[in-house]
Amino acid sequence: MVTTISGRAIVLGDNVDTDQIIPAKYLNTSDPDKLAPHFMENEYPDLAGSIKNGDIIVAGKNFGSGSSREHAVITIKGLGISCIIAESFARIFFRNAINTGIPVIEAKVTANNFEKITVDFQNSRILYSGSEIKFKEYPEFLKNIIESNGLINYVRSGKW
Amino acid sequence: MNKTAVEKIFSEKSGTDSRAGDYVVANVDYVMANDITAPIAIDAFNDLGMKAKSDKIIIIPDHFIPPKDINSAIQYKKSKDFALNNGTWLYDIGNGGVCHQVMMEKGFAAPGRLIAGADSHTNTYGALSAISTGIGSTEAGVIFATGKMWFKVPETIKINLNGKPSRGVEGKDIILNILFRIKNGGAAYKCMEFSGDIKYIDINERMTMANMTTEAGAKCSFFDTDEKTIEYLKQRNTGEYKIVKSDDNADFDQTIEINMNEIEPSIAIPNSPDNVKHVSEVHERIDQAYIGSCTNGRIEDIRKAASILKGRKVDRRVRLMVVPASQEVYNQALREGLIDTIVEAGGYFSGTTCGACLGGYMGVLGPDEVCVSSTNRNFIGRMGDKTSRVYLANPSIVAASAILGRIGTPEEI
Ligand code: SF4
């Protein structure tokens, strides 16, 4: 598993739901390249185009609420997002992210849009503009899945 | 013993003595996926290269069924071929419907079972005292192959339902009022357990309530088992099941008292299901009225709508869509002459599908259009254009509003 990630913050608010992340009309495909351009397009039509590989989503409460669609995680992966930080996550979104190997972190971060953020997994901390925020370490069980880079690899490894 | 029902079920299914907060790997009784979620699950399953646990797998295409375009047709065919090639359960056009309704009608949902579904409203089977929870597609694919999944055992919010609901108050109104109290995300990761005077709530209404625990962010829901549960199960091909109950001294996260006799007919206004008002305060003009979905598309809902529509006409500005939640519901509506009543009133009655509930097709809202709907979500753009607005209410209110041309109640017509 990577030990540190750095990227620009893409700042979003509270209650970002899966209908916003990827509207249902695009659910007739699961191709990341086709989904990614429609990320949040109802709310912020220009956002997807401004996201660069390695950017980090920084959101508020209840990120990813709504449907179970893994398309939401696939869309975010398709954009090249390296990590999602939110004050809290909706349950299935959290599972989907862990199971597909995208690091998700519960923490309250007040960075500005496009500000540089560094996530230091080894010391469970987030660094930006002079602030340091600690986050809770994953329980052992989830660490194993993330370290295997997702559930499929974890099951294959025979530890399951 | 001092365990909650959900702790007991996870303990049994994982062969451990587990408590809320523990991570367990549990044997899943059934895993369900639909035409949106199955294709990704199948890729994950194929990646693993293992044999399918066919007798546990249920494939129910519903979201874009019959296929609305070529991509949907591809996803549908992929789901169906997987089911046929692996000998899993398959409920397709002609005998299927909206996945959750089918899971309950066909006897998969029953007390004490652990069911995972690749759809967020899998919470619904708590109405029949099962622990059922929505999961993602990759993990559904892993269950296809291994029959098990990791879970965090949830804490339980106990909801005591007291008193008898007034006339005109349905399960939908009760759960909307609970959502108003708990808020979206307020039950995140938790089980919402309903007990008390549940004898006043019929199974179909329990299903509506269990269904919308998803909107509070709950992991699952659980109704105590009573005669109504047993009666419902007797009419299905359910097989054996085990009744489980929370111990009185179990460690509940919190207990909420709800006086059902104080609840009034209610409505969730845009853009969140927890944004609830008394329906008497809202009079907005509507363009579409929608009765259907896993929330309120059952025969009882269609009966209520038909009884209001009988001998009346839908307002000429409104399109009324009635979409049964399953083929079984459709057939029953046909037998009872309800389709005639609805069509004669000027309503549109279609085959079963999720369709418009998620803004997929067959009733998508245009810019600034307003819909009153018996479904479960009214987020921005949920049923169509981002400027359209969705109000959520019980099917009687939806039917009355269709006649009035604005949001209103059966008493007003
Ligand atoms: S009817 Fe609506 S809420 Fe229910 S499964 Fe279908 S899309 Fe989801």
Coordinates of C-alpha atoms and ligand atoms in Angstrom, one line a residue:
Chain A
M1 CA 0.0 0.0 0.0
V2 CA 1.2 3.5 -0.8
T3 CA 2.3 5.3 2.4
T4 CA 1.7 8.9 1.3
I5 CA -0.5 10.6 -1.3
S6 CA -0.3 14.2 -2.4
G7 CA -2.7 16.0 -4.6
R8 CA -5.0 19.0 -5.1
A9 CA -8.1 19.2 -3.0
I10 CA -11.4 19.1 -4.8
V11 CA -13.8 20.5 -2.2
L12 CA -17.4 19.4 -2.1
G13 CA -20.2 19.9 0.5
D14 CA -22.4 17.8 2.7
N15 CA -24.8 15.0 1.6
V16 CA -23.3 14.5 -1.9
D17 CA -25.4 11.6 -3.1
T18 CA -24.8 9.0 -5.8
D19 CA -27.5 10.6 -8.0
Q20 CA -25.3 13.7 -8.0
I21 CA -22.0 11.8 -8.4
I22 CA -23.3 10.0 -11.5
P23 CA -26.9 10.6 -12.7
A24 CA -28.9 7.4 -13.3
K25 CA -29.2 8.1 -17.0
Y26 CA -25.6 7.0 -17.4
L27 CA -26.0 3.7 -15.5
N28 CA -26.4 1.8 -18.7
T29 CA -22.6 1.4 -18.8
S30 CA -19.9 0.7 -16.3
D31 CA -17.0 1.9 -18.4
P32 CA -14.9 4.3 -16.2
D33 CA -13.9 6.5 -19.3
K34 CA -17.6 6.9 -20.3
L35 CA -18.8 7.7 -16.7
A36 CA -16.0 10.0 -15.6
P37 CA -16.9 13.1 -17.7
H38 CA -20.4 13.1 -16.1
F39 CA -19.2 13.4 -12.5
M40 CA -21.4 15.9 -10.6
E41 CA -22.5 17.4 -13.9
N42 CA -26.0 18.5 -12.7
E43 CA -24.5 20.6 -9.9
Y44 CA -21.1 21.6 -11.4
P45 CA -21.1 21.1 -15.2
D46 CA -17.4 22.2 -15.5
L47 CA -16.0 20.2 -12.6
A48 CA -15.1 16.9 -14.3
G49 CA -13.0 18.7 -16.9
S50 CA -11.0 20.5 -14.2
I51 CA -10.0 17.4 -12.3
K52 CA -6.5 16.1 -12.7
N53 CA -5.0 12.7 -12.1
G54 CA -4.1 12.4 -8.4
D55 CA -6.6 15.0 -7.1
I56 CA -8.1 14.3 -3.7
I57 CA -11.8 14.8 -2.9
V58 CA -12.5 16.6 0.3
A59 CA -16.2 16.5 1.3
G60 CA -18.5 17.1 4.2
K61 CA -21.0 14.7 5.9
N62 CA -22.7 11.7 4.5
F63 CA -20.7 11.5 1.3
G64 CA -22.0 9.0 -1.3
S65 CA -25.5 8.6 0.2
G66 CA -28.3 7.2 -1.9
S67 CA -28.0 4.2 -4.2
S68 CA -25.6 1.2 -4.0
R69 CA -24.3 2.0 -7.5
E70 CA -20.7 1.1 -7.7
H71 CA -20.7 3.4 -10.7
A72 CA -20.2 6.2 -8.3
V73 CA -16.8 4.8 -7.2
I74 CA -16.0 3.8 -10.8
T75 CA -16.7 7.4 -11.9
I76 CA -14.4 8.7 -9.3
K77 CA -11.7 6.2 -10.1
G78 CA -12.1 7.0 -13.8
L79 CA -11.3 10.6 -13.0
G80 CA -8.0 9.5 -11.4
I81 CA -8.9 10.6 -7.9
S82 CA -6.3 9.2 -5.5
C83 CA -8.2 9.4 -2.2
I84 CA -11.5 10.6 -0.7
I85 CA -11.6 12.4 2.5
A86 CA -15.0 13.2 4.1
E87 CA -16.4 14.0 7.5
S88 CA -18.5 10.9 7.2
F89 CA -19.5 8.4 4.4
A90 CA -22.7 6.7 3.5
R91 CA -22.4 3.0 4.3
I92 CA -22.4 1.3 0.9
F93 CA -20.2 4.0 -0.7
F94 CA -17.7 3.3 2.0
R95 CA -17.8 -0.4 1.4
N96 CA -17.6 0.0 -2.4
A97 CA -14.5 2.3 -2.0
I98 CA -12.7 -0.1 0.3
N99 CA -13.6 -3.1 -1.8
T100 CA -12.4 -1.5 -5.0
G101 CA -9.2 -0.3 -3.3
I102 CA -9.8 3.5 -3.2
P103 CA -8.5 4.9 0.1
V104 CA -11.4 6.6 2.0
I105 CA -10.7 8.6 5.2
E106 CA -13.1 10.0 7.7
A107 CA -11.8 13.4 8.8
K108 CA -12.9 17.0 8.8
V109 CA -10.6 19.0 6.5
T110 CA -11.1 22.6 5.7
A111 CA -8.7 23.0 2.8
N112 CA -9.5 25.4 0.0
N113 CA -10.3 24.2 -3.5
F114 CA -7.2 23.1 -5.4
E115 CA -5.0 23.5 -2.3
K116 CA -2.3 20.9 -2.0
I117 CA -3.0 18.1 0.5
T118 CA -0.8 15.3 1.7
V119 CA -2.2 12.1 3.3
D120 CA 0.4 10.3 5.4
F121 CA -1.1 6.8 6.0
Q122 CA 1.8 5.5 8.1
N123 CA 1.1 8.2 10.8
S124 CA -2.6 8.5 10.1
R125 CA -2.5 12.2 9.4
I126 CA -3.4 14.8 6.8
L127 CA -1.2 17.8 6.1
Y128 CA -2.2 21.1 4.4
S129 CA -1.3 24.7 4.6
G130 CA 0.4 24.2 7.9
S131 CA -2.4 22.2 9.6
E132 CA -2.1 18.6 10.6
I133 CA -5.3 16.5 11.1
K134 CA -5.1 13.1 12.6
F135 CA -7.5 10.4 11.5
K136 CA -8.6 7.1 12.9
E137 CA -6.6 4.1 11.7
Y138 CA -8.6 1.5 9.9
P139 CA -9.4 -1.7 11.8
E140 CA -7.1 -4.6 11.0
F141 CA -9.7 -6.3 8.9
L142 CA -10.2 -3.3 6.5
K143 CA -6.5 -2.6 6.4
N144 CA -5.9 -6.1 5.0
I145 CA -8.4 -5.5 2.2
I146 CA -7.0 -2.1 1.3
E147 CA -3.5 -3.5 1.5
S148 CA -4.5 -6.2 -0.9
N149 CA -5.7 -3.4 -3.2
G150 CA -9.3 -4.5 -3.0
L151 CA -11.6 -7.3 -2.0
I152 CA -11.0 -9.5 -5.1
N153 CA -7.3 -9.7 -4.5
Y154 CA -7.9 -10.2 -0.8
V155 CA -10.2 -13.2 -1.5
R156 CA -7.6 -14.5 -4.0
S157 CA -4.8 -14.3 -1.5
G158 CA -6.6 -17.0 0.5
K159 CA -6.7 -15.1 3.7
W160 CA -10.5 -14.9 3.4
Chain B
M1 CA -28.4 -13.3 26.9
N2 CA -28.7 -9.6 26.2
K3 CA -28.3 -9.3 22.5
T4 CA -30.2 -7.4 19.8
A5 CA -31.8 -9.4 17.0
V6 CA -29.2 -8.3 14.6
E7 CA -26.3 -9.3 16.9
K8 CA -27.9 -12.7 17.2
I9 CA -28.3 -13.2 13.5
F10 CA -24.8 -12.1 12.7
S11 CA -23.5 -14.3 15.5
E12 CA -25.2 -17.3 14.1
K13 CA -24.3 -16.7 10.5
S14 CA -20.6 -16.1 11.4
G15 CA -20.3 -18.8 14.0
T16 CA -19.0 -16.3 16.5
D17 CA -20.3 -14.6 19.6
S18 CA -20.4 -11.1 18.1
R19 CA -21.5 -7.7 19.2
A20 CA -22.2 -4.4 17.6
G21 CA -18.9 -3.0 16.3
D22 CA -17.3 -6.4 15.6
Y23 CA -16.2 -7.3 12.1
V24 CA -17.4 -10.7 11.0
V25 CA -17.3 -12.8 7.9
A26 CA -20.8 -14.3 7.7
N27 CA -22.5 -16.9 5.6
V28 CA -25.1 -15.2 3.5
D29 CA -28.4 -17.0 2.9
Y30 CA -29.1 -15.2 -0.4
V31 CA -27.5 -12.6 -2.6
M32 CA -29.5 -10.6 -5.1
A33 CA -28.4 -8.4 -8.0
N34 CA -30.3 -6.5 -10.7
D35 CA -29.6 -5.4 -14.2
I36 CA -27.6 -2.4 -13.1
T37 CA -25.5 -4.1 -10.4
A38 CA -25.2 -7.6 -11.7
P39 CA -22.9 -6.9 -14.7
I40 CA -20.2 -5.4 -12.5
A41 CA -20.7 -8.3 -10.0
I42 CA -20.3 -10.8 -12.8
D43 CA -17.0 -9.2 -13.8
A44 CA -15.8 -9.5 -10.2
F45 CA -17.0 -13.1 -10.1
N46 CA -15.3 -14.0 -13.3
D47 CA -12.1 -12.4 -12.0
L48 CA -12.1 -14.9 -9.2
G49 CA -12.6 -17.8 -11.5
M50 CA -14.5 -19.9 -9.0
K51 CA -17.7 -21.9 -9.2
A52 CA -21.0 -20.1 -8.5
K53 CA -23.0 -20.8 -5.3
S54 CA -26.0 -21.0 -7.6
D55 CA -28.7 -21.8 -5.1
K56 CA -28.0 -18.6 -3.2
I57 CA -27.9 -16.3 -6.2
I58 CA -31.0 -14.4 -7.4
I59 CA -30.8 -12.3 -10.5
I60 CA -33.7 -9.8 -11.0
P61 CA -33.4 -7.4 -13.9
D62 CA -35.7 -4.4 -13.1
H63 CA -34.1 -1.0 -13.5
F64 CA -34.2 -0.6 -17.3
I65 CA -36.5 -3.5 -18.1
P66 CA -37.7 -4.0 -20.8
P67 CA -34.3 -2.6 -22.1
K68 CA -34.6 1.1 -22.9
D69 CA -31.6 1.3 -25.2
I70 CA -28.8 -0.8 -26.6
N71 CA -26.5 -0.4 -23.6
S72 CA -29.3 -1.5 -21.3
A73 CA -30.0 -4.4 -23.5
I74 CA -26.3 -5.5 -23.3
Q75 CA -26.4 -5.2 -19.4
Y76 CA -29.7 -7.1 -19.3
K77 CA -28.4 -9.9 -21.5
K78 CA -25.2 -10.2 -19.5
S79 CA -27.2 -10.6 -16.3
K80 CA -29.6 -13.1 -17.8
D81 CA -26.9 -15.2 -19.5
F82 CA -25.0 -15.4 -16.2
A83 CA -28.1 -16.7 -14.5
L84 CA -29.0 -19.2 -17.2
N85 CA -25.4 -20.4 -17.6
N86 CA -24.8 -20.9 -13.8
G87 CA -28.3 -22.2 -12.9
T88 CA -29.1 -19.4 -10.5
W89 CA -32.5 -18.1 -9.7
L90 CA -33.8 -15.7 -12.4
Y91 CA -36.9 -13.6 -12.4
D92 CA -37.3 -12.0 -15.8
I93 CA -39.9 -10.2 -17.8
G94 CA -43.2 -12.1 -17.4
N95 CA -42.6 -13.4 -13.8
G96 CA -40.3 -10.8 -12.2
G97 CA -40.6 -7.2 -11.2
V98 CA -38.8 -4.7 -9.0
C99 CA -36.2 -6.8 -7.3
H100 CA -37.2 -6.2 -3.6
Q101 CA -40.9 -6.9 -4.2
V102 CA -39.9 -10.2 -6.0
M103 CA -37.6 -11.2 -3.1
M104 CA -40.5 -10.9 -0.7
E105 CA -43.2 -12.5 -2.9
K106 CA -41.1 -15.5 -3.9
G107 CA -40.3 -16.4 -0.3
F108 CA -36.6 -15.5 -0.2
A109 CA -37.1 -13.0 2.7
A110 CA -38.0 -14.7 6.0
P111 CA -37.3 -14.3 9.7
G112 CA -33.7 -14.8 10.9
R113 CA -32.2 -14.9 7.4
L114 CA -29.2 -12.9 6.3
I115 CA -29.6 -11.5 2.8
A116 CA -27.3 -9.2 0.9
G117 CA -28.5 -7.3 -2.2
A118 CA -26.7 -5.2 -4.6
D119 CA -29.2 -2.4 -4.3
S120 CA -29.5 0.1 -1.5
H121 CA -33.2 -0.7 -0.7
T122 CA -32.4 -4.3 0.2
N123 CA -33.2 -3.0 3.8
T124 CA -36.9 -3.8 2.8
Y125 CA -36.9 -7.4 4.0
G126 CA -36.6 -6.3 7.6
A127 CA -40.4 -6.1 7.3
L128 CA -40.3 -9.9 7.4
S129 CA -37.8 -10.0 10.3
A130 CA -34.8 -10.8 8.0
I131 CA -31.5 -8.9 8.3
S132 CA -31.0 -7.7 4.8
T133 CA -28.5 -5.1 3.6
G134 CA -27.4 -3.3 0.5
I135 CA -23.9 -4.0 -0.7
G136 CA -21.9 -3.0 -3.8
S137 CA -21.4 -5.0 -6.9
T138 CA -17.8 -6.2 -6.4
E139 CA -18.8 -7.7 -3.1
A140 CA -21.9 -9.3 -4.6
G141 CA -19.6 -11.0 -7.1
V142 CA -17.5 -12.3 -4.2
I143 CA -20.6 -13.7 -2.6
F144 CA -21.6 -15.4 -5.9
A145 CA -18.3 -17.2 -5.6
T146 CA -17.8 -17.8 -1.8
G147 CA -21.3 -17.5 -0.3
K148 CA -19.9 -15.1 2.4
M149 CA -19.1 -11.5 3.1
W150 CA -17.5 -9.2 5.6
F151 CA -19.8 -7.1 7.8
K152 CA -19.5 -4.8 10.7
V153 CA -22.2 -5.8 13.2
P154 CA -24.4 -2.7 13.5
E155 CA -25.8 -1.0 16.6
T156 CA -29.5 -0.9 16.9
I157 CA -31.9 2.1 17.2
K158 CA -35.0 0.8 18.8
I159 CA -38.2 2.5 17.6
N160 CA -41.2 1.9 19.8
L161 CA -44.4 2.5 17.8
N162 CA -47.3 3.4 20.2
G163 CA -51.0 3.9 19.5
K164 CA -53.2 3.4 16.5
P165 CA -52.6 5.5 13.4
S166 CA -55.5 7.7 12.4
R167 CA -57.5 7.1 9.2
G168 CA -55.6 8.2 6.1
V169 CA -52.2 7.7 7.8
E170 CA -50.2 4.9 6.1
G171 CA -46.9 3.3 6.6
K172 CA -45.4 5.9 4.3
D173 CA -46.6 8.7 6.6
I174 CA -45.1 7.0 9.7
I175 CA -41.7 6.5 8.1
L176 CA -41.6 10.0 6.7
N177 CA -42.2 11.3 10.3
I178 CA -39.5 9.0 11.6
L179 CA -37.1 10.3 8.9
F180 CA -38.0 13.9 9.9
R181 CA -36.8 12.9 13.4
I182 CA -33.8 10.9 12.5
K183 CA -32.7 12.8 9.4
N184 CA -30.8 11.5 6.3
G185 CA -27.6 9.8 7.7
G186 CA -29.0 9.9 11.2
A187 CA -29.1 6.1 11.4
A188 CA -25.9 5.6 9.4
Y189 CA -24.3 2.1 9.8
K190 CA -27.2 1.2 12.2
C191 CA -30.1 -1.2 12.3
M192 CA -33.5 0.4 12.8
E193 CA -35.7 -2.0 14.8
F194 CA -39.5 -1.5 15.0
S195 CA -41.6 -2.9 17.8
G196 CA -44.6 -2.0 19.9
D197 CA -48.0 -1.6 18.4
I198 CA -46.9 -3.1 15.0
K199 CA -50.2 -5.0 14.9
Y200 CA -51.8 -1.9 13.4
I201 CA -49.3 -1.9 10.5
D202 CA -50.0 -4.4 7.7
I203 CA -47.1 -6.2 6.0
N204 CA -47.2 -4.1 2.9
E205 CA -46.8 -0.9 5.0
R206 CA -44.0 -2.5 7.0
M207 CA -42.3 -3.0 3.7
T208 CA -42.7 0.7 2.8
M209 CA -41.2 1.6 6.2
A210 CA -38.4 -0.9 6.1
N211 CA -37.6 0.3 2.5
M212 CA -37.2 3.9 3.6
T213 CA -34.9 3.1 6.5
T214 CA -32.3 3.4 3.7
E215 CA -33.1 7.1 3.5
A216 CA -31.9 7.5 7.1
G217 CA -28.7 5.8 6.1
A218 CA -29.5 2.6 8.0
K219 CA -27.6 -0.6 7.3
C220 CA -30.7 -2.7 7.8
S221 CA -34.1 -2.7 9.5
F222 CA -35.9 -5.2 11.6
F223 CA -39.6 -5.7 12.5
D224 CA -40.6 -8.1 15.3
T225 CA -42.3 -11.2 14.0
D226 CA -46.0 -11.4 14.7
E227 CA -49.1 -13.2 13.3
K228 CA -49.2 -10.8 10.3
T229 CA -45.7 -11.9 9.4
I230 CA -46.5 -15.6 9.7
E231 CA -49.7 -15.2 7.7
Y232 CA -47.8 -13.5 4.9
L233 CA -45.1 -16.2 4.9
K234 CA -47.7 -19.0 4.8
Q235 CA -48.8 -17.8 1.4
R236 CA -45.3 -18.0 0.0
N237 CA -42.9 -20.8 -0.8
T238 CA -40.6 -19.7 2.1
G239 CA -39.1 -22.9 3.5
E240 CA -37.7 -23.1 7.0
Y241 CA -36.9 -20.0 9.0
K242 CA -36.1 -19.1 12.6
I243 CA -37.8 -16.4 14.6
V244 CA -35.3 -14.1 16.4
K245 CA -36.1 -11.3 18.8
S246 CA -34.0 -8.7 20.7
D247 CA -33.6 -9.4 24.4
D248 CA -35.3 -6.8 26.6
N249 CA -32.1 -5.9 28.2
A250 CA -30.1 -5.7 25.0
D251 CA -27.7 -2.9 24.5
F252 CA -29.6 -0.5 22.2
D253 CA -27.8 2.6 20.8
Q254 CA -30.9 4.6 21.5
T255 CA -34.7 4.2 21.9
I256 CA -37.1 6.4 20.1
E257 CA -40.8 6.7 21.0
I258 CA -43.2 7.4 18.2
N259 CA -46.9 8.1 18.9
M260 CA -48.6 6.8 15.8
N261 CA -51.9 8.4 16.7
E262 CA -50.3 11.9 16.5
I263 CA -49.1 11.4 13.0
E264 CA -50.8 13.3 10.1
P265 CA -50.7 12.6 6.4
S266 CA -47.3 13.9 5.4
I267 CA -45.2 14.7 2.4
A268 CA -41.5 15.0 1.8
I269 CA -40.7 18.2 -0.1
P270 CA -37.7 18.7 -2.5
N271 CA -34.8 17.8 -2.3
S272 CA -34.5 15.3 0.6
P273 CA -36.8 12.5 2.0
D274 CA -36.3 13.9 5.5
N275 CA -37.7 17.3 4.5
V276 CA -41.2 16.5 5.8
K277 CA -44.3 18.6 6.2
H278 CA -48.0 18.0 6.8
V279 CA -49.6 17.5 3.4
S280 CA -52.2 20.1 4.3
E281 CA -49.5 22.8 4.1
V282 CA -48.5 22.0 0.5
H283 CA -50.6 22.9 -2.5
E284 CA -48.1 22.9 -5.4
R285 CA -49.3 22.3 -9.0
I286 CA -48.1 19.0 -10.5
D287 CA -47.2 17.7 -13.9
Q288 CA -46.8 14.1 -13.0
A289 CA -48.2 11.7 -10.4
Y290 CA -46.4 8.4 -10.0
I291 CA -47.6 5.3 -8.1
G292 CA -45.1 2.5 -8.2
S293 CA -41.7 1.2 -7.0
C294 CA -40.5 -1.0 -4.2
T295 CA -41.8 1.6 -1.8
N296 CA -45.4 1.7 -2.7
G297 CA -46.2 -0.3 -5.8
R298 CA -47.9 -3.2 -4.2
I299 CA -51.5 -4.4 -4.7
E300 CA -52.7 -2.7 -1.6
D301 CA -51.3 0.6 -2.9
I302 CA -53.0 0.2 -6.3
R303 CA -56.3 -0.7 -4.7
K304 CA -56.1 2.5 -2.6
A305 CA -55.4 4.5 -5.8
A306 CA -58.1 2.9 -7.8
S307 CA -60.7 3.4 -5.1
I308 CA -59.9 7.2 -5.2
L309 CA -59.8 7.3 -9.0
K310 CA -63.1 5.4 -9.5
G311 CA -65.6 7.4 -11.5
R312 CA -63.3 10.4 -11.6
K313 CA -60.9 12.0 -14.1
V314 CA -57.2 12.8 -13.8
D315 CA -56.7 16.6 -14.3
R316 CA -55.8 17.3 -17.9
R317 CA -52.5 18.9 -17.0
V318 CA -51.3 15.8 -15.2
R319 CA -49.9 12.5 -16.4
L320 CA -50.7 9.8 -13.9
M321 CA -48.4 6.8 -14.1
V322 CA -49.2 3.6 -12.3
V323 CA -46.5 1.0 -12.4
P324 CA -47.0 -2.2 -10.4
A325 CA -44.0 -3.4 -8.4
S326 CA -44.2 -6.9 -9.9
Q327 CA -45.9 -9.1 -12.5
E328 CA -47.8 -10.8 -9.6
V329 CA -49.1 -7.3 -8.6
Y330 CA -50.0 -6.6 -12.2
N331 CA -51.9 -9.9 -12.6
Q332 CA -53.8 -9.3 -9.4
A333 CA -54.7 -5.7 -10.5
L334 CA -55.9 -7.2 -13.7
R335 CA -58.1 -9.8 -12.0
E336 CA -59.6 -7.2 -9.7
G337 CA -60.5 -4.8 -12.5
L338 CA -58.2 -2.1 -11.0
I339 CA -56.5 -1.5 -14.4
D340 CA -59.8 -0.7 -16.0
T341 CA -60.6 1.8 -13.2
I342 CA -57.2 3.6 -13.5
V343 CA -57.2 3.7 -17.3
E344 CA -60.8 4.9 -17.5
A345 CA -59.8 7.8 -15.1
G346 CA -57.2 8.8 -17.7
G347 CA -54.2 7.1 -16.0
Y348 CA -51.4 5.3 -17.7
F349 CA -50.9 1.7 -16.4
S350 CA -47.7 0.0 -17.5
G351 CA -45.9 -3.3 -17.0
T352 CA -43.5 -3.6 -14.1
T353 CA -40.2 -1.7 -14.0
C354 CA -38.1 0.7 -11.9
G355 CA -38.1 3.0 -14.9
A356 CA -39.2 6.5 -13.8
C357 CA -38.4 6.0 -10.1
L358 CA -34.8 6.6 -10.8
G359 CA -35.3 8.9 -13.7
G360 CA -34.4 6.1 -16.0
Y361 CA -37.1 6.1 -18.6
M362 CA -40.9 6.0 -18.9
G363 CA -41.9 9.1 -17.1
V364 CA -38.7 11.2 -16.9
L365 CA -39.4 14.8 -15.7
G366 CA -38.5 17.7 -17.9
P367 CA -37.1 21.1 -16.8
D368 CA -39.1 22.6 -13.9
E369 CA -41.7 19.8 -13.9
V370 CA -43.2 18.8 -10.6
C371 CA -44.0 15.2 -9.6
V372 CA -45.8 13.8 -6.6
S373 CA -44.5 10.3 -6.2
S374 CA -45.1 7.2 -4.1
T375 CA -41.3 6.4 -4.3
N376 CA -38.6 6.9 -1.8
R377 CA -36.2 9.5 -3.0
N378 CA -36.5 13.1 -4.2
F379 CA -32.9 14.2 -4.5
I380 CA -31.9 16.8 -7.2
G381 CA -32.4 15.2 -10.6
R382 CA -33.6 11.9 -9.2
M383 CA -36.5 11.6 -11.6
G384 CA -35.2 13.7 -14.5
D385 CA -34.0 17.2 -15.1
K386 CA -32.0 18.9 -12.4
T387 CA -34.6 21.6 -12.2
S388 CA -37.5 19.2 -11.7
R389 CA -38.9 18.7 -8.3
V390 CA -40.2 15.5 -6.6
Y391 CA -42.6 15.3 -3.6
L392 CA -42.9 12.0 -1.8
A393 CA -46.2 10.8 -0.4
N394 CA -48.5 7.8 0.1
P395 CA -50.3 6.5 -2.9
S396 CA -53.7 7.8 -1.8
I397 CA -52.3 11.3 -1.7
V398 CA -50.7 10.8 -5.1
A399 CA -54.0 9.6 -6.6
A400 CA -56.0 12.5 -5.1
S401 CA -53.4 15.0 -6.3
A402 CA -53.7 13.5 -9.9
I403 CA -57.3 14.4 -9.8
L404 CA -56.9 17.8 -8.2
G405 CA -54.0 18.8 -10.5
R406 CA -52.1 19.9 -7.4
I407 CA -50.9 18.3 -4.2
G408 CA -53.9 17.5 -2.0
T409 CA -55.7 14.8 -0.1
P410 CA -58.5 12.3 -0.8
E411 CA -60.8 14.5 1.5
E412 CA -60.5 17.4 -0.9
I413 CA -62.0 15.6 -3.9
Ligands
SF4_1 S1 -38.2 0.9 -7.6 FE1 -36.8 2.7 -7.4 S2 -36.0 2.5 -5.3 FE2 -36.9 0.5 -5.8 S3 -35.2 -0.7 -6.6 FE3 -36.2 0.3 -8.4 S4 -35.1 2.2 -8.7 FE4 -34.5 1.5 -6.6

